[in-house]
Structures are given as structure tokens and as C-alpha cells.
Amino acid sequence: MITSSASLDYVRELVYQRAGIVLGVDKNYLIEARLATLARELKLASVEEVVTAARGEQARKLNPRIVEALTTNETTFFRDVHPFNALRDHVIPGLLAARSATEPLRIWSAACSTGQEPYSIAMLLKTHFPSLPSGRVKILGTDVAESILARAREARYRQLEINRGLPAALMVKFFERDGTDWTLESGIRSMVEFNQFNLVTPSTPFPQADIVFLRNVLIYFDEATRGGVLRRVRAALAPDGYLFLGCAETTASVPDMFERVHIGSTVCHRPRNPA
Amino acid sequence: MRAIVIDDSRAMRAILRKQLVSVGFDVIGEAVHGADALARLKELGVPDLALVDWNMPEMNGLEFVVAVRSNHDYDSMRLVMVTTETEFDQVTLALAAGANEYLMKPFTADALREKLALLGFEAH
């Protein structure tokens, strides 16, 4: 059954309003494919039926499912590796030295998906800063999708996920085999707090942080949404803090707010003219 | 960047060769088992990387890793196991023997690229 343009437009507007994600008509194939999977899960015959149900009595239940189905959850452990090397060699040592022992370092992994990014940071801390006392660094992982966060909290990964970016030495150090899956040890899991958080909800204050990982998120937003998110990141980021974006992302929509800084083989962004 | 691919499956060697070439490697040789690989290395010199299957006839991948790591001429060569062996103990054994990384089959091209990046081999 062909999905009507009215239904596709409904989905487009819903995802934009709730998650800030722009799905142009060139992404109709993506809407069809992702919602076809959702239709099968819901035992509905077509995407059209999913949208019809979402526009009717089942709106409260189905609209979040539609938004979650259309958010991209692609992630890996130690994605792009260089930002993590920068954390290890420069950013964390520098910020720890600049903070008192009672002042926790706050790292926010925004749009953390199934948890690989904040857990990579936790493993990095455990491996390279083993003497740090508990609570000296706080890691927060947030995502718009509660069902994705449930997977993050569970920290159980399939072989295809564990194969992606995770050094084998860390795999055998911090994971145990669980059937055909691999589960992260509780010590690392307990280092990360996960909360549901929508970057594009205007009324929600951003969590204060010294380091923000906001990678491969802005590419899905339009210019106005990118600017709004970056302004709020700037307001929440410590004056001497660091913002890491994805390789294809910049702060061009707020040119006066951040300066690009090269650290090793990566680029990050620091607040310009901190107060 | 020079590499050798060691796997008894012709199809798998072809896949790995293609993926290595796509990230900038010159695949200077292939071998069908560990002993074959040791002979090839004597002819070819020391590559930067070897992708090593585990289960192969004559000399398996683990035995190859042990043999290579006992010869300091090959200290600079990075060894990545690419194998269907996915048990925790097997991974531990391979790392203890001197493998630098471990990739479990089946895998994606991205997964191989990411493992290579961990070892400092980046696409160019």
C-alpha cells in the first residue's frame, strides 16, 4: 500500500516538532522503510495504518514510537578515535588540574544512543586515570528516545556492535560473554548516568558541563535549530570547557560563540571570549 | 602502508584485499595458512600489517602469531586476527600471544576500518 503524501507530511512535521530532525521529501524512502518495520512490530498492515492510528486515539502511544523509529542510532565505541585521544592526552588532564579535588568534572554525551560513547569515555577514564576517586568525574548520557536509553542502561551489545571501534584489550577487560552478546561490567556501567533529554525542547535547561560530546547530531537539524542548540550548549558549557562535534559539523551558525582548536589529530570548539 | 592477508578462504582473502585497498593499503601478498605466510614474509619483507585467520590447515593463525612474535625482525608488524572464533578465552589467548587487534567474523567494512584506525592506520 502506498503511503499518502498527507501521512508522509504528518510524519515529517511530527519528527521536526519533537526532535528537530529535518526529513525532506528526498527522505520519503527512509520514512517508509523505518515505519514499515514499526508497522510489523505493531501488527498493522501498512505505514498508512500506523499514521492513521497515530493521528487518532493512539496518538500518545504511537507518536513517540514514530519519532524514535526515525532517529538515527548509528554509533560505535570510540567513534572516530581522535577525540578520545584528545580527552586522554590533553583535555581531561588539563581540566582536572584546573579544578579543585571537590569539584567534579562533568562530561555530557548528548544524543548518546545506545551508550557506546559515554561508556567509551568511562573505559578511557578507568584505564588511563585509574586513581581518580569515584565521583571526581561525572558522565551523563542523554538521548531523545527512552527505548534507546533502556538499551544503553542494559549495556548488552551484539557481536556486530562489539566489533565496532572497541579495542580488543578493553573488550576482554571490561566485557563478559553473555550467550552470543557481550555485557559491560557493572563498574563501568555505574560510572554513567542516563537521562531522557530532548535537545530541541525550548524550555528544558541544558545540563551544565565541562566537556560536551554533541557528535553527528547537528547534521540532522536545520540552520535555525543548529544555532539554537549551539547557543544553549555555549550557555551550559564551562568557560574553559570543550565541545566536540562530528567530523562534518561546525559552529558556523553561531560564529562568535566558539573558536576552533586543534588538539592532536582532532578539532574541538571552545567558548570564545569567556566571561 | 603494506599488508598481507592470511586466510584459507579465497573469497575471504578477496574481500579483505578489497577492503584494505579501499583504505589505502598496498596488499603485497596473500597466504593460505601460517606456514605459507612465514615463507611469503621471507620473500616480501616486513609489511606494516597482517590480517590473520585463526582456523587454517598446517599452521593456524594463533601458531602464526606466536611464531611471528618470537622473531624480533617482525616487531613492527601489526597483527589483526580476523576470525569466526568469538569466545572470550580465544580473544584473550590471541592478545596474550601478541595479536594487536581482534575482529570477529562476520564483520562490516566499517568495523575493519575502525580496528585499523585504532592501530593508527587511517584511510587516505
Coordinates of C-alpha atoms in Angstrom, one line a residue:
Chain A
M1 CA 0.0 0.0 0.0
I2 CA 1.4 3.4 -1.0
T3 CA 1.6 5.9 1.9
S4 CA -0.3 9.1 1.1
S5 CA 1.6 12.4 0.9
A6 CA -0.6 13.7 3.7
S7 CA 0.6 10.9 6.0
L8 CA 4.2 11.4 5.0
D9 CA 3.8 15.2 5.7
Y10 CA 2.3 14.4 9.1
V11 CA 5.4 12.2 9.9
R12 CA 7.8 14.9 8.6
E13 CA 6.1 17.6 10.8
L14 CA 5.9 15.4 13.9
V15 CA 9.6 14.4 13.7
Y16 CA 10.6 18.1 13.2
Q17 CA 8.5 19.4 16.0
R18 CA 9.6 16.7 18.5
A19 CA 13.2 16.1 17.6
G20 CA 14.2 18.9 15.3
I21 CA 15.1 16.5 12.6
V22 CA 14.5 17.6 9.1
L23 CA 13.2 14.9 6.8
G24 CA 12.9 16.3 3.3
V25 CA 10.9 14.7 0.5
D26 CA 14.1 13.0 -0.5
K27 CA 13.9 11.1 2.8
N28 CA 10.5 9.6 2.0
Y29 CA 12.2 6.2 1.4
L30 CA 13.6 6.4 4.9
I31 CA 10.2 7.2 6.4
E32 CA 8.7 4.3 4.5
A33 CA 11.4 1.8 5.5
R34 CA 11.6 2.7 9.2
L35 CA 7.8 2.9 9.7
A36 CA 7.3 -0.4 7.8
T37 CA 9.4 -2.0 10.5
L38 CA 7.3 -0.3 13.1
A39 CA 4.1 -1.5 11.3
R40 CA 5.3 -5.1 11.5
E41 CA 6.1 -4.7 15.2
L42 CA 2.6 -3.3 15.8
K43 CA 1.0 -5.9 13.6
L44 CA -0.5 -3.3 11.4
A45 CA -0.8 -3.8 7.7
S46 CA 0.9 -0.7 6.4
V47 CA 2.7 2.6 7.2
E48 CA -0.6 4.3 6.3
E49 CA -2.3 2.4 9.1
V50 CA 0.4 3.3 11.6
V51 CA 0.0 7.0 10.7
T52 CA -3.8 6.8 10.8
A53 CA -3.6 5.2 14.3
A54 CA -1.1 7.8 15.4
R55 CA -3.4 10.6 14.3
G56 CA -6.3 9.2 16.2
E57 CA -6.9 7.6 19.6
Q58 CA -3.4 6.1 19.9
A59 CA -1.5 9.4 19.4
R60 CA 0.0 9.4 22.9
K61 CA 1.4 5.9 22.4
L62 CA 2.4 5.9 18.8
N63 CA 3.8 9.4 18.1
P64 CA 6.8 8.8 20.3
R65 CA 7.3 5.4 18.6
I66 CA 7.3 7.1 15.2
V67 CA 9.8 9.7 16.3
E68 CA 12.1 7.0 17.8
A69 CA 11.9 5.0 14.6
L70 CA 13.1 7.9 12.6
T71 CA 16.0 9.0 14.8
T72 CA 19.3 7.6 13.6
N73 CA 21.0 5.5 16.3
E74 CA 24.3 4.8 14.4
T75 CA 27.1 4.8 17.0
T76 CA 30.2 2.9 17.8
F77 CA 32.7 2.6 20.6
F78 CA 35.5 5.2 20.4
R79 CA 33.9 6.6 17.2
D80 CA 36.5 8.4 15.1
V81 CA 39.0 7.6 17.9
H82 CA 40.9 11.0 17.8
P83 CA 38.5 12.9 20.1
F84 CA 39.1 10.2 22.7
N85 CA 42.9 10.5 22.3
A86 CA 42.5 14.3 22.9
L87 CA 40.4 13.6 26.0
R88 CA 43.1 11.3 27.3
D89 CA 46.2 13.3 26.5
H90 CA 45.1 16.9 26.9
V91 CA 41.5 17.7 27.8
I92 CA 41.0 15.7 31.0
P93 CA 44.4 16.2 32.5
G94 CA 44.1 19.9 31.9
L95 CA 40.6 20.3 33.3
L96 CA 41.4 18.1 36.3
A97 CA 44.4 20.3 37.1
A98 CA 42.2 23.4 36.8
R99 CA 39.5 22.1 39.2
S100 CA 39.7 21.5 42.9
A101 CA 39.5 18.0 44.2
T102 CA 36.0 18.5 45.4
E103 CA 34.7 19.9 42.1
P104 CA 33.6 17.1 39.8
L105 CA 34.4 17.2 36.1
R106 CA 31.2 16.9 34.2
I107 CA 31.1 15.2 30.8
W108 CA 27.9 15.2 28.8
S109 CA 27.4 12.8 25.9
A110 CA 24.4 14.4 24.2
A111 CA 22.4 12.1 21.9
C112 CA 24.3 9.1 23.2
S113 CA 22.1 6.5 21.5
T114 CA 22.8 3.0 22.9
G115 CA 25.6 4.2 25.2
Q116 CA 28.8 3.4 23.3
E117 CA 30.1 6.9 23.5
P118 CA 29.7 7.6 27.3
Y119 CA 30.9 4.0 28.0
S120 CA 34.0 4.6 25.9
I121 CA 34.7 7.7 28.0
A122 CA 34.2 5.7 31.2
M123 CA 36.5 2.9 30.0
L124 CA 39.1 5.5 29.0
L125 CA 38.9 7.0 32.5
K126 CA 39.2 3.7 34.2
T127 CA 42.2 2.7 32.0
H128 CA 44.2 5.9 31.9
F129 CA 43.2 7.6 35.2
P130 CA 42.8 4.6 37.5
S131 CA 43.5 6.5 40.7
L132 CA 40.7 9.0 40.2
P133 CA 38.3 8.7 43.1
S134 CA 34.7 7.8 42.5
G135 CA 32.6 10.9 41.7
R136 CA 35.6 13.0 40.6
V137 CA 34.2 12.7 37.0
K138 CA 30.5 12.6 36.3
I139 CA 29.4 11.2 32.9
L140 CA 25.9 12.0 31.7
G141 CA 24.4 10.3 28.6
T142 CA 21.2 11.6 27.2
D143 CA 19.0 10.7 24.2
V144 CA 15.6 11.7 23.0
A145 CA 14.4 8.1 22.8
E146 CA 13.6 6.3 26.0
S147 CA 13.7 2.8 24.4
I148 CA 17.2 3.5 23.1
L149 CA 18.3 4.6 26.6
A150 CA 16.9 1.4 28.0
R151 CA 19.4 -0.5 25.8
A152 CA 22.1 1.9 26.9
R153 CA 21.4 1.1 30.6
E154 CA 21.4 -2.6 29.9
A155 CA 24.8 -2.3 28.2
R156 CA 24.4 -5.6 26.4
Y157 CA 25.8 -5.5 22.9
R158 CA 25.5 -7.8 19.9
Q159 CA 28.7 -9.1 18.2
L160 CA 28.2 -6.6 15.3
E161 CA 28.2 -3.8 17.8
I162 CA 31.1 -5.0 20.0
N163 CA 33.2 -5.3 16.7
R164 CA 32.8 -1.6 16.1
G165 CA 35.6 0.5 17.4
L166 CA 36.3 -1.2 20.7
P167 CA 39.9 -2.2 21.3
A168 CA 40.0 -5.9 21.9
A169 CA 42.1 -5.4 25.0
L170 CA 39.2 -3.3 26.5
M171 CA 36.7 -5.9 25.3
V172 CA 38.3 -8.7 27.4
K173 CA 39.0 -6.3 30.3
F174 CA 35.5 -4.8 30.7
F175 CA 33.0 -7.1 29.0
E176 CA 31.9 -10.7 29.6
R177 CA 30.3 -13.0 27.1
D178 CA 26.6 -13.5 27.6
G179 CA 25.3 -16.0 25.1
T180 CA 26.1 -14.5 21.7
D181 CA 26.1 -11.0 23.2
W182 CA 28.7 -9.1 25.3
T183 CA 27.7 -7.3 28.5
L184 CA 29.7 -4.5 30.1
E185 CA 30.8 -4.9 33.7
S186 CA 28.8 -3.1 36.4
G187 CA 31.7 -1.0 37.5
I188 CA 31.9 0.8 34.1
R189 CA 28.1 1.0 33.8
S190 CA 27.8 2.7 37.2
M191 CA 30.1 5.5 36.0
V192 CA 27.4 6.7 33.5
E193 CA 24.0 8.2 34.4
F194 CA 21.5 8.1 31.6
N195 CA 18.6 10.6 31.2
Q196 CA 16.0 11.2 28.5
F197 CA 16.6 14.6 27.1
N198 CA 15.3 16.5 24.0
L199 CA 17.8 19.0 22.6
V200 CA 15.1 20.9 20.8
T201 CA 12.6 21.4 23.7
P202 CA 13.0 25.1 24.3
S203 CA 12.0 25.1 27.9
T204 CA 14.4 22.4 29.1
P205 CA 17.7 23.8 30.5
F206 CA 20.8 22.1 29.2
P207 CA 22.9 20.3 31.8
Q208 CA 26.0 22.2 33.0
A209 CA 29.1 20.5 31.6
D210 CA 32.9 20.9 31.3
I211 CA 33.0 18.7 28.2
V212 CA 30.2 18.2 25.7
F213 CA 30.2 15.5 23.1
L214 CA 27.5 16.5 20.6
R215 CA 28.6 14.5 17.6
N216 CA 26.7 13.7 14.4
V217 CA 23.5 15.3 15.7
L218 CA 23.5 18.8 14.2
I219 CA 23.7 17.4 10.7
Y220 CA 20.0 16.3 11.1
F221 CA 18.9 19.8 12.1
D222 CA 18.1 22.9 10.0
E223 CA 20.2 26.1 10.4
A224 CA 17.9 27.7 13.0
T225 CA 17.7 24.6 15.2
R226 CA 21.5 24.2 15.0
G227 CA 22.0 27.8 16.1
G228 CA 19.6 27.4 18.9
V229 CA 21.2 24.2 20.2
L230 CA 24.7 25.6 20.0
R231 CA 23.7 28.8 21.9
R232 CA 22.3 26.7 24.7
V233 CA 25.4 24.5 24.7
R234 CA 27.5 27.6 25.0
A235 CA 25.5 28.8 27.9
A236 CA 25.8 25.4 29.7
L237 CA 29.5 24.9 28.9
A238 CA 32.1 25.9 31.4
P239 CA 34.1 28.9 30.2
D240 CA 37.2 26.7 29.9
G241 CA 35.2 23.8 28.6
Y242 CA 35.4 21.8 25.3
L243 CA 32.7 21.0 22.7
F244 CA 33.3 18.0 20.4
L245 CA 31.2 17.9 17.2
G246 CA 31.1 15.3 14.5
C247 CA 33.7 15.4 11.6
A248 CA 31.2 17.1 9.2
E249 CA 29.8 19.6 11.8
T250 CA 30.8 23.1 12.6
T251 CA 29.7 26.0 14.8
A252 CA 29.2 28.3 11.7
S253 CA 25.6 29.1 12.7
V254 CA 26.9 30.9 15.8
P255 CA 30.3 32.2 14.6
D256 CA 31.0 34.4 17.6
M257 CA 30.5 31.9 20.2
F258 CA 33.1 29.3 19.7
E259 CA 36.7 29.1 18.5
R260 CA 38.1 26.0 16.7
V261 CA 41.0 24.4 18.5
H262 CA 43.2 21.7 17.1
I263 CA 44.3 19.0 19.6
G264 CA 46.4 16.3 18.1
S265 CA 44.5 14.9 15.1
T266 CA 41.1 16.3 16.1
V267 CA 39.3 19.6 16.2
C268 CA 37.2 20.8 19.1
H269 CA 35.4 24.0 20.0
R270 CA 35.9 26.2 23.0
P271 CA 33.9 29.1 24.2
R272 CA 35.1 32.4 22.7
N273 CA 35.6 35.3 25.0
P274 CA 34.5 33.6 28.1
A275 CA 33.1 36.0 30.7
Chain B
M1 CA 51.0 1.1 4.1
R2 CA 51.8 -2.5 3.1
A3 CA 49.7 -5.6 4.2
I4 CA 49.5 -9.3 3.8
V5 CA 46.3 -11.3 4.1
I6 CA 46.4 -14.8 5.6
D7 CA 43.2 -16.9 5.2
D8 CA 42.5 -20.3 3.7
S9 CA 39.3 -19.0 2.0
R10 CA 39.9 -17.5 -1.4
A11 CA 36.7 -15.5 -1.1
M12 CA 37.6 -14.1 2.3
R13 CA 41.1 -13.1 1.0
A14 CA 39.5 -11.3 -1.9
I15 CA 37.1 -9.4 0.5
L16 CA 39.9 -8.4 2.8
R17 CA 42.1 -7.4 0.0
K18 CA 39.4 -5.1 -1.5
Q19 CA 38.7 -3.5 1.9
L20 CA 42.4 -2.9 2.6
V21 CA 42.9 -1.4 -0.8
S22 CA 39.9 0.9 -0.2
V23 CA 41.6 2.4 2.8
G24 CA 44.9 2.9 1.1
F25 CA 46.9 -0.3 1.7
D26 CA 49.1 -2.0 -0.8
V27 CA 48.4 -5.7 -0.3
I28 CA 51.7 -7.2 -1.2
G29 CA 50.8 -10.8 -0.6
E30 CA 48.4 -13.5 0.4
A31 CA 48.8 -16.8 2.1
V32 CA 46.6 -19.8 2.7
H33 CA 47.9 -20.8 6.2
G34 CA 50.5 -19.7 8.7
A35 CA 53.5 -21.7 7.3
D36 CA 52.7 -20.3 3.9
A37 CA 52.6 -16.8 5.4
L38 CA 56.0 -17.2 7.1
A39 CA 57.5 -18.3 3.7
R40 CA 55.9 -15.4 2.0
L41 CA 57.2 -12.9 4.6
K42 CA 60.8 -14.1 3.9
E43 CA 60.3 -13.2 0.2
L44 CA 58.3 -10.0 0.8
G45 CA 60.0 -8.4 3.7
V46 CA 58.1 -6.9 6.7
P47 CA 54.7 -5.4 5.9
D48 CA 53.0 -3.0 8.3
L49 CA 50.0 -5.2 8.8
A50 CA 48.9 -8.8 8.6
L51 CA 45.3 -9.9 8.8
V52 CA 45.3 -13.4 10.2
D53 CA 42.5 -16.0 10.2
W54 CA 42.5 -18.5 13.1
N55 CA 41.4 -21.8 11.7
M56 CA 43.7 -22.8 8.8
P57 CA 45.4 -26.1 7.8
E58 CA 49.1 -26.9 8.6
M59 CA 49.7 -23.8 10.8
N60 CA 46.8 -22.0 12.3
G61 CA 46.6 -18.3 13.0
L62 CA 47.4 -18.4 16.7
E63 CA 50.6 -20.5 15.9
F64 CA 51.5 -18.0 13.3
V65 CA 51.2 -15.1 15.8
V66 CA 53.3 -17.0 18.3
A67 CA 56.0 -17.6 15.6
V68 CA 56.0 -14.0 14.4
R69 CA 56.2 -12.6 17.9
S70 CA 59.2 -14.8 18.6
N71 CA 61.1 -13.1 15.8
H72 CA 62.1 -9.5 16.5
D73 CA 62.5 -8.8 12.8
Y74 CA 58.7 -8.6 12.7
D75 CA 58.2 -6.4 15.8
S76 CA 56.9 -3.5 13.7
M77 CA 54.2 -5.6 12.0
R78 CA 50.7 -5.2 13.4
L79 CA 48.7 -8.4 13.7
V80 CA 44.9 -8.4 13.5
M81 CA 43.1 -11.7 14.0
V82 CA 40.0 -11.9 11.7
T83 CA 38.2 -15.0 12.7
T84 CA 35.0 -16.8 13.5
E85 CA 36.4 -17.7 16.9
T86 CA 34.4 -15.5 19.2
E87 CA 34.8 -17.0 22.6
F88 CA 36.2 -14.8 25.4
D89 CA 39.1 -17.2 26.0
Q90 CA 40.1 -17.2 22.4
V91 CA 40.4 -13.4 22.2
T92 CA 42.4 -13.4 25.4
L93 CA 44.7 -16.1 24.0
A94 CA 45.3 -14.2 20.8
L95 CA 46.1 -11.0 22.6
A96 CA 48.4 -12.7 25.0
A97 CA 50.2 -14.3 22.1
G98 CA 50.9 -10.9 20.6
A99 CA 47.9 -10.1 18.3
N100 CA 47.3 -6.3 18.3
E101 CA 43.6 -6.4 17.5
Y102 CA 40.8 -8.9 17.1
L103 CA 37.9 -8.8 14.6
M104 CA 35.2 -11.3 14.8
K105 CA 33.5 -12.7 11.7
P106 CA 31.1 -11.7 10.4
F107 CA 32.1 -8.1 10.2
T108 CA 31.4 -5.0 8.2
A109 CA 33.9 -2.9 6.2
D110 CA 33.4 -0.1 8.7
A111 CA 34.4 -2.5 11.6
L112 CA 37.6 -3.4 9.9
R113 CA 38.3 0.3 9.1
E114 CA 37.7 1.2 12.8
K115 CA 40.0 -1.5 14.0
L116 CA 42.8 -0.3 11.7
A117 CA 42.2 3.2 12.9
L118 CA 42.8 2.1 16.4
L119 CA 46.2 0.9 15.3
G120 CA 47.0 4.2 13.6
F121 CA 46.1 3.1 10.0
E122 CA 43.8 5.7 8.6
A123 CA 42.1 5.8 5.2
H124 CA 43.7 8.3 2.8

